[in-house]
Coordinates of C-alpha atoms in Angstrom, one line a residue:
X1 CA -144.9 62.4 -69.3
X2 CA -143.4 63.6 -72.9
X3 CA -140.0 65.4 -71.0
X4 CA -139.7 61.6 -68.9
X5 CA -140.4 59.5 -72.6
X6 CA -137.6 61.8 -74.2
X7 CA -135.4 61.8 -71.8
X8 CA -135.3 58.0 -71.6
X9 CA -134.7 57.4 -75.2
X10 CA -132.1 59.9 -75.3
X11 CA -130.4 58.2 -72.6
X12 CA -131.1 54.8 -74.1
X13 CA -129.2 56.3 -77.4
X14 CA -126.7 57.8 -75.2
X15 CA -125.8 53.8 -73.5
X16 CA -126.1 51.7 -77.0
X17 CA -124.0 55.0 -78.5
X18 CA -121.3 53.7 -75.6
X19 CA -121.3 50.3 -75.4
X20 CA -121.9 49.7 -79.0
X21 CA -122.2 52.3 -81.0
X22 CA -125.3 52.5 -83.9
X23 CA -123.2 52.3 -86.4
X24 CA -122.2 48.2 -85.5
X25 CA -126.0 47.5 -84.8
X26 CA -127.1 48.9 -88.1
X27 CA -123.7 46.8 -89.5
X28 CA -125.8 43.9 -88.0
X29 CA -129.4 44.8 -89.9
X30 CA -126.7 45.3 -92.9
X31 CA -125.4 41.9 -92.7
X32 CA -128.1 40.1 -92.2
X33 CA -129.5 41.4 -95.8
X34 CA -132.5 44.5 -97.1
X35 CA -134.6 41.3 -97.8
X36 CA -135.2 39.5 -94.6
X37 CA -135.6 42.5 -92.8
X38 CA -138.2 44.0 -94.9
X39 CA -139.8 40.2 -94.4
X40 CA -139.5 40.7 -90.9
X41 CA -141.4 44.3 -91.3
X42 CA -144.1 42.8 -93.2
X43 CA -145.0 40.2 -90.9
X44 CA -145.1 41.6 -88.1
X45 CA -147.5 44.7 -89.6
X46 CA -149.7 41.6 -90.4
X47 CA -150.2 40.5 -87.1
X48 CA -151.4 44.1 -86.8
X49 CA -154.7 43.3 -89.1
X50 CA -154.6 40.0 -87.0
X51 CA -155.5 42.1 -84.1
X52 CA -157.8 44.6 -85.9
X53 CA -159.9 41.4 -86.6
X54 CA -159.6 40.1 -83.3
X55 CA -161.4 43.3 -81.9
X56 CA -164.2 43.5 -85.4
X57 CA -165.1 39.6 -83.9
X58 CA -165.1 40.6 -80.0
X59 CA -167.6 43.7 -80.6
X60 CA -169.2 42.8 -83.6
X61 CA -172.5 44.6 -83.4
X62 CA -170.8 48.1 -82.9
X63 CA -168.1 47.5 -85.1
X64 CA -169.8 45.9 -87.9
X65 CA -168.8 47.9 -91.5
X66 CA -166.6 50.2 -89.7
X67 CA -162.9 47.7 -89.8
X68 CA -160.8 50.4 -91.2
X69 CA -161.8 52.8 -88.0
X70 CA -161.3 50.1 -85.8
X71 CA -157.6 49.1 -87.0
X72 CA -156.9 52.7 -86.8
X73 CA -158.1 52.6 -83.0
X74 CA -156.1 49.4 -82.7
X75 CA -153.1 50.8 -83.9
X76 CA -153.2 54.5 -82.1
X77 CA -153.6 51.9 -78.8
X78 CA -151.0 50.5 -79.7
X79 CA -148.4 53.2 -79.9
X80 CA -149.7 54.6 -76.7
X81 CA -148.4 51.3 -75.5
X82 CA -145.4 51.3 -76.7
X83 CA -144.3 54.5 -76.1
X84 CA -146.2 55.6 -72.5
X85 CA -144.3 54.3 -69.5
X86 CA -145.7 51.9 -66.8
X87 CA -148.8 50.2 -68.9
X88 CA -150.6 54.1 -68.9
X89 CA -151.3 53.6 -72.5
X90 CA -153.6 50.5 -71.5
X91 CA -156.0 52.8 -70.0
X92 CA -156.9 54.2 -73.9
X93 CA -158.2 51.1 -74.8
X94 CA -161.6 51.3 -73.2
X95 CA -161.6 55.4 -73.7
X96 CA -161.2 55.0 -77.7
X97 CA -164.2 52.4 -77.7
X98 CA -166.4 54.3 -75.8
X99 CA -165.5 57.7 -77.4
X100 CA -165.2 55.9 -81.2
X101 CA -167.7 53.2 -81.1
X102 CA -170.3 53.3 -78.1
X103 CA -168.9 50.6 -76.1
X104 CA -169.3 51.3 -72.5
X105 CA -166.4 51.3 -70.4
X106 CA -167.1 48.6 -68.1
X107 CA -167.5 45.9 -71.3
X108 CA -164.5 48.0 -73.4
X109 CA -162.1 47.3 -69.9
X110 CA -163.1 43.9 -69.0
X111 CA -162.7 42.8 -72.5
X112 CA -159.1 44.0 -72.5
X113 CA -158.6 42.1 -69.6
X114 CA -160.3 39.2 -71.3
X115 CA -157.9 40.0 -74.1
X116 CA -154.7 40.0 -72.3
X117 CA -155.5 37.0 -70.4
X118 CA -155.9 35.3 -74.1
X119 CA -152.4 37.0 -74.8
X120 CA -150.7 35.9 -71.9
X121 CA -152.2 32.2 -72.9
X122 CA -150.2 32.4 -76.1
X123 CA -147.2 33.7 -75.2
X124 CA -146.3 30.9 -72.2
X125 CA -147.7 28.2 -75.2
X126 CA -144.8 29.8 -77.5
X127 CA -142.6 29.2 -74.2
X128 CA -143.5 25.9 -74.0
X129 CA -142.0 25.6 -77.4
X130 CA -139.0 26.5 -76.2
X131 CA -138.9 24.9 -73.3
X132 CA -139.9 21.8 -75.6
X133 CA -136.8 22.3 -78.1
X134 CA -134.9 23.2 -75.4
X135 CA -134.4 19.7 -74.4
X136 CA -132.8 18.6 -78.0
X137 CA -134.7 15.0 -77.3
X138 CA -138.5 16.4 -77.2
X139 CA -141.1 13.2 -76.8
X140 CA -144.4 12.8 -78.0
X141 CA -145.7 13.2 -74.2
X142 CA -144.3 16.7 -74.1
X143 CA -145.8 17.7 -77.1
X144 CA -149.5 16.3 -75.6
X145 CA -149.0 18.0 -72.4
X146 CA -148.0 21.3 -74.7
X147 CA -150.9 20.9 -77.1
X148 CA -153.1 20.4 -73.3
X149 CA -152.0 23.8 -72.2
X150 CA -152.6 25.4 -75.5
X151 CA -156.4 24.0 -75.6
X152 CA -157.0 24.7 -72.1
X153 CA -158.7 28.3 -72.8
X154 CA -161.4 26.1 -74.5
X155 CA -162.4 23.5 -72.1
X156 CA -162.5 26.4 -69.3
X157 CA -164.6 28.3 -71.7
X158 CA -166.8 25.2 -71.8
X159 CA -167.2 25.2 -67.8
X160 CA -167.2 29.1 -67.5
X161 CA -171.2 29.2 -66.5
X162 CA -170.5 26.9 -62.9
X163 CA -167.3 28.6 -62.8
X164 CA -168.7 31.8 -62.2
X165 CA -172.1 30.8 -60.5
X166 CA -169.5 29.4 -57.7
X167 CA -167.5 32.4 -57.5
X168 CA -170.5 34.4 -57.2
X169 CA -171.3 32.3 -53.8
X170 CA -168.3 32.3 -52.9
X171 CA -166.8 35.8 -53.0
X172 CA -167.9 39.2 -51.7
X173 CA -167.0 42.9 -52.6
X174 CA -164.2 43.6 -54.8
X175 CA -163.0 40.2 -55.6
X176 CA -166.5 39.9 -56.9
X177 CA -166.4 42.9 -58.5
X178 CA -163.3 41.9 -60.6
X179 CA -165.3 38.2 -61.3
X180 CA -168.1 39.8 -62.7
X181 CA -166.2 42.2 -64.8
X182 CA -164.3 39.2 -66.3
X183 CA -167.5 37.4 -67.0
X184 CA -169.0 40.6 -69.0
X185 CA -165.7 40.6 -71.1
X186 CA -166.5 37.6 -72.2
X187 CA -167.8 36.7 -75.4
X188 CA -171.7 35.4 -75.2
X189 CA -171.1 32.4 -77.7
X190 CA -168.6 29.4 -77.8
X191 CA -168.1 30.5 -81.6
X192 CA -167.0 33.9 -81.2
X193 CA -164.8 32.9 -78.4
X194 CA -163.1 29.7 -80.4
X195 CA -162.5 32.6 -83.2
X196 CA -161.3 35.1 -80.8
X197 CA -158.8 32.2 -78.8
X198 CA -157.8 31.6 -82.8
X199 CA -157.1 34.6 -83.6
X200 CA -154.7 35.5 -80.3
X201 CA -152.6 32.5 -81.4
X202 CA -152.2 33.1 -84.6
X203 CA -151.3 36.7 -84.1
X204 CA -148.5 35.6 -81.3
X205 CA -147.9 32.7 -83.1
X206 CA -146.9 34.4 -86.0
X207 CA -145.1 37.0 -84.1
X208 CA -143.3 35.2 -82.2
X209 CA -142.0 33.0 -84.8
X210 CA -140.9 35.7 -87.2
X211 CA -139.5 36.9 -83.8
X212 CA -137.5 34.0 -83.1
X213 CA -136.4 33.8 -87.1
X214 CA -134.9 37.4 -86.7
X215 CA -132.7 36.5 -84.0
X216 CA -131.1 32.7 -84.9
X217 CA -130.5 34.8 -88.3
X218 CA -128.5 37.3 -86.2
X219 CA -126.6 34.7 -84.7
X220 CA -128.2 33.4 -81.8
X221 CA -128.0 29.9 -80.6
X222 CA -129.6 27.7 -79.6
X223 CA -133.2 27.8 -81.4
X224 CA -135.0 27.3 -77.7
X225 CA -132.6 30.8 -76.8
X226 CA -134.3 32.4 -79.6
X227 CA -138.4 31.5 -78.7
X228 CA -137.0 32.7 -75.0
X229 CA -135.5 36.0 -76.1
X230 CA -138.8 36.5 -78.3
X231 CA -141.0 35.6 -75.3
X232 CA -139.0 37.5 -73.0
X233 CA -139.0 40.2 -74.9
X234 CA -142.8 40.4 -75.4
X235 CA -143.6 39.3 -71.3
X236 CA -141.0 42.9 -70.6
X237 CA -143.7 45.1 -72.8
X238 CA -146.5 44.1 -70.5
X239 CA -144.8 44.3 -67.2
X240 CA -145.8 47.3 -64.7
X241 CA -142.3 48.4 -64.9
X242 CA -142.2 49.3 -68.8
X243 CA -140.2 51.6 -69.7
X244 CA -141.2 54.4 -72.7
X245 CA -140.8 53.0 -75.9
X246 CA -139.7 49.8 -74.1
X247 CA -136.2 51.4 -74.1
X248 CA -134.0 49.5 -71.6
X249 CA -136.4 47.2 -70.4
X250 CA -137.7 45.6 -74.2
X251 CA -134.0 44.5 -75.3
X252 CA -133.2 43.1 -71.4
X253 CA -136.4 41.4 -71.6
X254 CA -134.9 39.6 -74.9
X255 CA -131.3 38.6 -73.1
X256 CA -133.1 37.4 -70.4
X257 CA -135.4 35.1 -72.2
X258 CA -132.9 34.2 -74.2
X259 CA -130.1 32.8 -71.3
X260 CA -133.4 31.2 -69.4
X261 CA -133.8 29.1 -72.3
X262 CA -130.0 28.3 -73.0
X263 CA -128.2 31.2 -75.0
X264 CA -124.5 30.3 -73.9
X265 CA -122.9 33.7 -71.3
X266 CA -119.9 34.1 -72.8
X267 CA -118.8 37.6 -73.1
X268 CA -118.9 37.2 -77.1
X269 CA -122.3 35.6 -77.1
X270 CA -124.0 38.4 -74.9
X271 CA -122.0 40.6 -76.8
X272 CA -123.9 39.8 -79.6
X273 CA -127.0 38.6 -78.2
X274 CA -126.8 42.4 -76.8
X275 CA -126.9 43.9 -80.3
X276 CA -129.2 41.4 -81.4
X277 CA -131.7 42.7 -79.1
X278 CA -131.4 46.3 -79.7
X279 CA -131.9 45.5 -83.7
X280 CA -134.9 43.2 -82.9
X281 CA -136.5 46.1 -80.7
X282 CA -135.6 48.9 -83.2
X283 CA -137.6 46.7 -86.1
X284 CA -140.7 46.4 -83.6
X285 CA -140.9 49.9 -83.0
X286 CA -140.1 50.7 -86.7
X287 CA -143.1 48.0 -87.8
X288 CA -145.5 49.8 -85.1
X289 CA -145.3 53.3 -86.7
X290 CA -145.4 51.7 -90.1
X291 CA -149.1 50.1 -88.9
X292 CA -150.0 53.5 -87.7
X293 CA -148.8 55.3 -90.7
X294 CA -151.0 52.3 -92.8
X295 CA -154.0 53.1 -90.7
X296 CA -153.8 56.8 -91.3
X297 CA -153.9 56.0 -95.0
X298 CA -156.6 53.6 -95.1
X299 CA -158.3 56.0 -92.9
X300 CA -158.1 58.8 -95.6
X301 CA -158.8 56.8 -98.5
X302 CA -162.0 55.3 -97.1
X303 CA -162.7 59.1 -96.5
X304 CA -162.2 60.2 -100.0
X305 CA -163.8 57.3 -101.2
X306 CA -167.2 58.3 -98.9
X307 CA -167.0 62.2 -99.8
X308 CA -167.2 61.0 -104.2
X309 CA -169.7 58.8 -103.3
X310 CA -171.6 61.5 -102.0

């Protein structure tokens, strides 16, 4: 596993070295200015906590006092994500929980389903935005049937206890198996599950936005191009087929989104939607080694902190 991770970001080095060179994609972190891109850095490490509170609401009795462990299990999840090819790191998740916290497998794995279901939710309802601005003449009606979709989690939360009694007549061995599963990952009350759909959005929401800021500042055009590359970039990352590190696959998630949602084809405009892509992946891996590195500090401080109380 480490000899295929290295060996695809050497060989990812090796193609924007060719086509490019890192010299002109650093020119393009250079132009755009030290200041937005250390903006760019601190927002998305912020969605980081985002998440860390999104899991310290979903298992609040065995998490309860113990945030600082949790974000570091968050953010050690999160690398294996990144950097472990075809969604392997995924299967950490509900390991860490059981092994750190108690939570048994079956709850830890069918809440990270629950979890990426939520995720999914978000990121087509940042699409929709697009999609929305996309049109240059949006109408009130598209924004309702948006704001529908975004609200939809709720109402199905609302109906989830028929829902499930029906599937459970209905359905037989492992479809059933997989309904149950999803039921357990659920959380018990309508609260924690409003807080928990709350916090998914605002985590993407932010994300994405910053995401979409990052590349119109780089150049890209139109603003629905830039929501699709963002979009498309994030949909790549939890796709069977990702690569390690998201090398390859993250940026040509990013130009894809971006042309399904209008970005002109031009050999000068994929030129530098190209770059754009590659700089906009580089400051995502950058900002998920800077929540790590964060996570061992906080980790060690509250550490030193227990040991004088002592």
């Amino acid at each position: 596993m480490a000899l295929l991770t290295v060996s695809c970001v050497v060989l990812y080095a090796g193609f924007v070295e060719y086509f490019w060179g890192w010299s002109t994609v650093f020119s393009t972190w250079e132009a755009v200015g030290l200041g937005p891109v250390l903006l760019a850095l601190l927002l998305f490490v912020s969605t980081y906590f985002v998440r860390g509170y999104r899991l310290y609401s979903y298992f609040p009795r065995e998490t309860s006092g113990r945030f600082i462990e949790l974000f570091h299990l968050a953010q050690l999840h999160n690398l294996l994500n990144i950097m472990l090819p075809f969604r392997s790191g995924e299967t950490s998740f509900p390991l860490l929980m059981r092994s750190e916290f108690g939570v048994p497998l079956l709850k830890g794995t069918s809440a990270l389903l629950v979890m990426r279901l939520l995720d999914l939710h978000a990121l087509l309802a940042a699409a929709g935005v697009g999609l929305v601005l996309r049109g240059g003449h949006s109408t009130g009606g598209e924004w309702l049937l948006w704001l529908a979709f975004l609200v939809a989690p709720l109402l199905c939360f609302q109906i989830k206890g028929p829902l499930f009694s029906f599937a459970g007549r209905r359905l037989a061995g492992k479809p059933l198996k997989i309904v149950e599963e999803l039921e357990a990952g659920l959380p018990a009350g309508q609260g924690d599950f409003i807080r928990a759909w709350a916090v998914t959005f605002l985590n993407w929401g932010v994300k994405v936005v910053v995401f979409a800021w990052g590349l119109a500042v780089m150049g890209i055009v139109p603003l629905s191009a830039c929501f699709g590359g963002a979009l498309g970039g994030e949909l790549s990352s939890v796709l069977p087929f990702h690569a390690p590190g998201g090398v390859g696959t993250y940026p040509a998630g990013i130009v894809a989104g971006a042309v399904a949602l209008g970005a002109p084809v031009d050999k000068a405009a994929m030129d530098l939607l190209g770059k754009a892509a590659v700089s906009m992946h580089l400051l995502i891996i950058v900002s998920a080694f800077l929540g790590a590195g964060m996570s061992l500090v906080l980790a060690a401080i509250k550490r030193r902190l227990a040991k004088d109380t002592v």
